[in-house]
CSV table of C-alpha atoms and ligand atoms in Angstrom, one decimal:
chain,number,residue,atom,x,y,z
A,1,MET,CA,89.0,126.4,107.2
A,2,THR,CA,92.8,124.3,106.3
A,3,PRO,CA,92.6,122.5,102.9
A,4,ALA,CA,92.6,118.7,102.6
A,5,ARG,CA,96.4,117.9,101.8
A,6,PRO,CA,96.4,114.8,99.9
A,7,GLY,CA,97.8,112.2,102.1
A,8,ALA,CA,97.9,114.4,104.6
A,9,THR,CA,94.5,113.7,106.0
A,10,SER,CA,93.4,113.6,110.0
A,11,ALA,CA,90.2,111.1,108.8
A,12,SER,CA,92.3,108.5,106.7
A,13,PRO,CA,95.4,109.6,105.4
A,14,THR,CA,96.8,107.7,102.0
A,15,VAL,CA,99.4,107.0,100.2
A,16,ARG,CA,100.2,107.7,96.8
A,17,LEU,CA,101.8,105.1,94.5
A,18,LEU,CA,103.2,107.0,91.5
A,19,GLY,CA,105.8,106.7,88.7
A,20,HIS,CA,106.7,103.7,85.9
A,21,LEU,CA,103.5,101.9,86.9
A,22,ASP,CA,100.8,101.1,84.9
A,23,GLU,CA,97.9,101.7,88.3
A,24,PRO,CA,99.2,104.4,90.3
A,25,ALA,CA,97.5,104.0,92.7
A,26,GLU,CA,96.6,105.9,96.1
A,27,LEU,CA,95.6,104.0,99.5
A,28,THR,CA,94.3,103.2,102.3
A,29,VAL,CA,95.6,102.2,105.7
A,30,GLU,CA,92.8,100.2,105.1
A,31,GLN,CA,92.9,99.0,101.3
A,32,LEU,CA,96.9,98.4,102.6
A,33,ARG,CA,94.9,95.4,105.1
A,34,ALA,CA,94.3,93.4,101.4
A,35,LEU,CA,97.7,92.4,101.2
A,36,PRO,CA,99.3,89.5,102.1
A,37,ALA,CA,100.0,90.6,105.7
A,38,HIS,CA,103.6,90.6,107.7
A,39,ARG,CA,105.2,90.8,110.7
A,40,VAL,CA,108.2,90.9,112.5
A,41,GLU,CA,110.3,92.1,115.2
A,42,VAL,CA,112.3,94.2,115.3
A,43,SER,CA,115.7,96.9,116.0
A,44,PHE,CA,117.1,99.7,115.8
A,45,ASP,CA,119.4,102.3,116.8
A,46,CYS,CA,117.8,106.4,117.0
A,47,ARG,CA,120.4,109.0,117.0
A,48,THR,CA,119.0,110.8,119.6
A,49,GLU,CA,116.1,108.6,121.2
A,50,GLY,CA,118.6,105.5,121.9
A,51,GLU,CA,117.7,101.5,120.2
A,52,GLN,CA,114.0,100.9,119.6
A,53,HIS,CA,112.2,97.1,119.7
A,54,HIS,CA,108.8,97.5,118.0
A,55,GLY,CA,106.3,95.2,116.6
A,56,TYR,CA,104.8,96.1,112.8
A,57,GLU,CA,103.0,94.1,110.9
A,58,GLY,CA,101.5,95.3,106.7
A,59,PRO,CA,102.3,93.8,103.9
A,60,ALA,CA,105.0,93.9,101.6
A,61,LEU,CA,106.1,96.2,99.9
A,62,LEU,CA,106.7,94.3,96.7
A,63,ASP,CA,103.4,93.2,96.4
A,64,VAL,CA,101.9,97.1,96.8
A,65,LEU,CA,104.5,97.7,94.5
A,66,LEU,CA,103.4,94.8,91.8
A,67,ALA,CA,99.6,95.0,92.6
A,68,ALA,CA,100.4,98.6,91.0
A,69,ARG,CA,102.4,96.6,87.8
A,70,PRO,CA,105.7,98.5,88.1
A,71,ARG,CA,106.6,100.0,83.6
A,72,ILE,CA,109.9,97.8,84.1
A,73,ASP,CA,111.8,95.4,81.7
A,74,PHE,CA,111.5,91.8,83.9
A,75,SER,CA,112.0,90.0,81.0
A,76,GLY,CA,116.3,89.7,82.7
A,77,ARG,CA,117.5,91.0,85.7
A,78,LYS,CA,120.4,93.7,84.9
A,79,GLN,CA,117.3,96.2,83.3
A,80,ARG,CA,116.2,96.4,86.9
A,81,LEU,CA,119.2,97.3,88.7
A,82,ARG,CA,118.5,101.0,87.8
A,83,PHE,CA,114.9,101.3,89.7
A,84,LEU,CA,114.2,103.3,93.2
A,85,LEU,CA,112.1,104.0,94.8
A,86,ASP,CA,111.5,107.3,96.0
A,87,VAL,CA,109.1,107.0,99.5
A,88,LEU,CA,107.9,110.5,101.7
A,89,GLY,CA,106.3,111.1,104.8
A,90,ALA,CA,104.5,113.7,105.4
A,91,ASP,CA,106.7,115.6,107.4
A,92,GLY,CA,109.0,116.0,104.2
A,93,HIS,CA,111.2,113.0,105.5
A,94,ARG,CA,112.3,110.6,102.1
A,95,ALA,CA,114.4,108.1,101.7
A,96,VAL,CA,115.6,105.9,99.1
A,97,VAL,CA,115.2,102.0,99.0
A,98,SER,CA,116.9,100.1,95.4
A,99,TRP,CA,114.6,97.7,93.9
A,100,ALA,CA,117.0,95.0,93.7
A,101,GLU,CA,116.8,95.7,97.7
A,102,ILE,CA,113.4,94.2,98.1
A,103,ASP,CA,113.1,92.2,94.7
A,104,PRO,CA,113.9,88.4,95.4
A,105,ASP,CA,116.7,87.6,93.1
A,106,PHE,CA,118.7,90.2,94.1
A,107,GLY,CA,118.4,91.5,98.3
A,108,GLY,CA,115.0,90.2,98.2
A,109,ARG,CA,114.6,92.2,102.0
A,110,ARG,CA,111.4,91.8,103.8
A,111,ILE,CA,110.9,95.7,103.9
A,112,LEU,CA,107.4,96.6,105.4
A,113,LEU,CA,104.5,99.1,104.1
A,114,ALA,CA,103.2,98.8,107.9
A,115,THR,CA,99.7,99.2,108.7
A,116,SER,CA,100.1,99.1,112.7
A,117,MET,CA,102.7,99.1,115.2
A,118,ASP,CA,103.0,97.6,118.3
A,119,GLY,CA,99.5,95.9,117.7
A,120,THR,CA,98.1,99.7,117.4
A,121,PRO,CA,96.4,100.3,114.2
A,122,LEU,CA,98.4,102.7,111.3
A,123,ASP,CA,95.1,104.3,110.1
A,124,ALA,CA,95.4,107.5,111.2
A,125,ALA,CA,98.6,108.2,111.2
A,126,GLY,CA,99.2,106.9,107.6
A,127,PRO,CA,101.8,103.8,106.8
A,128,GLN,CA,105.2,103.2,108.0
A,129,LEU,CA,108.2,101.8,106.1
A,130,VAL,CA,109.8,99.6,108.0
A,131,VAL,CA,113.5,98.1,107.0
A,132,PRO,CA,114.0,95.3,109.3
A,133,ASP,CA,118.0,95.4,108.4
A,134,ASP,CA,119.0,98.2,108.7
A,135,HIS,CA,121.0,98.9,111.7
A,136,CYS,CA,119.9,102.7,111.8
A,137,GLY,CA,116.4,104.0,112.1
A,138,ALA,CA,116.4,106.8,110.2
A,139,ARG,CA,115.1,104.7,107.0
A,140,TYR,CA,111.8,103.5,108.9
A,141,VAL,CA,109.9,107.0,107.7
A,142,SER,CA,106.5,107.3,109.6
A,143,ALA,CA,103.1,109.0,107.7
A,144,VAL,CA,104.3,107.7,104.4
A,145,THR,CA,102.4,110.2,102.0
A,146,ALA,CA,103.4,109.0,98.2
A,147,VAL,CA,106.5,105.6,96.4
A,148,TRP,CA,107.7,106.9,93.8
A,149,LEU,CA,109.4,104.7,91.8
A,150,GLY,CA,110.7,104.3,88.3
A,151,PRO,CA,115.1,105.1,86.6
A,152,LEU,CA,118.1,106.4,88.4
A,153,GLY,CA,117.9,109.4,85.9
A,154,ASP,CA,114.2,110.0,84.8
A,155,ARG,CA,113.7,111.2,88.0
A,156,PRO,CA,110.9,114.3,88.8
A,157,GLU,CA,112.0,117.5,89.7
A,158,PRO,CA,110.3,119.4,92.1
A,159,ALA,CA,109.9,116.0,94.2
A,160,PRO,CA,106.2,114.3,94.7
A,161,THR,CA,105.4,117.2,98.2
A,162,SER,CA,101.5,116.8,97.9
B,201,LIG,N1,108.3,111.1,108.5
B,201,LIG,C1,109.1,110.3,109.6
B,201,LIG,N2,110.0,109.5,109.4
B,201,LIG,C2,111.0,109.7,110.5
B,201,LIG,C3,111.5,110.4,111.5
B,201,LIG,C4,111.0,111.7,111.1
B,201,LIG,O1,111.6,112.7,110.9
B,201,LIG,N3,110.5,111.9,109.6
B,201,LIG,N4,112.7,110.2,111.4
B,201,LIG,C5,113.3,108.5,111.9
B,201,LIG,C6,114.7,108.0,113.1
B,201,LIG,S1,115.5,109.5,112.8
B,201,LIG,C7,113.7,107.9,113.3
B,201,LIG,S2,115.3,106.4,114.4
B,201,LIG,C8,113.0,106.7,113.8
B,201,LIG,C9,112.0,106.1,114.6
B,201,LIG,O2,111.1,105.9,115.3
B,201,LIG,P1,110.3,105.2,116.2
B,201,LIG,O3,110.0,106.7,116.6
B,201,LIG,O4,108.6,105.4,115.8
B,201,LIG,O5,111.3,104.5,117.2
B,201,LIG,O6,111.9,107.1,113.2
B,201,LIG,C10,112.1,107.3,112.0
B,201,LIG,N5,111.3,108.5,110.3
B,202,LIG,MO1,117.0,108.6,114.1
């Protein structure tokens, strides 16, 4: 029998929230639905597949992380700028998002952790990162298994893979 891999079980894959958080968590897609959901229609370009159009629904990545209580000093603004999010997919594909991209005082981008794509629930596949303003689809990391939050220069080595 294949040993269960955290975040990649076929029954209900989970996404782990790691790093500088007061309440690190491991959430199923179903648990992500407890947060307010947003709906977006997006287009992005893929170098191999061409132009793609999809409708996604899910919580804002910001809300997912705020629920885990980031250890970030929010008293000022400059302190936040060194923080980044390392988003990891089940196949090892990964993309970095800066905290400032999703912070309403800076980019305020509506980046989602989608629980459905084109009306199809992602419970079995795992959630997908949705980056509506990106032209290229490469940051639409699917089957997200981990999101690490932390400051630049304080990243875990080796990278979180399980
Ligand atoms: N986990 C994972 N997510 C991924 C990729 C990948 O290789 N692995 N490829 C990205 C790329 S290059 C593109 S263009 C989009 C394609 O999204 P789609 O297949 O849902 O249209 O997924 C992105 N998400
Ligand atoms: Mo792509």
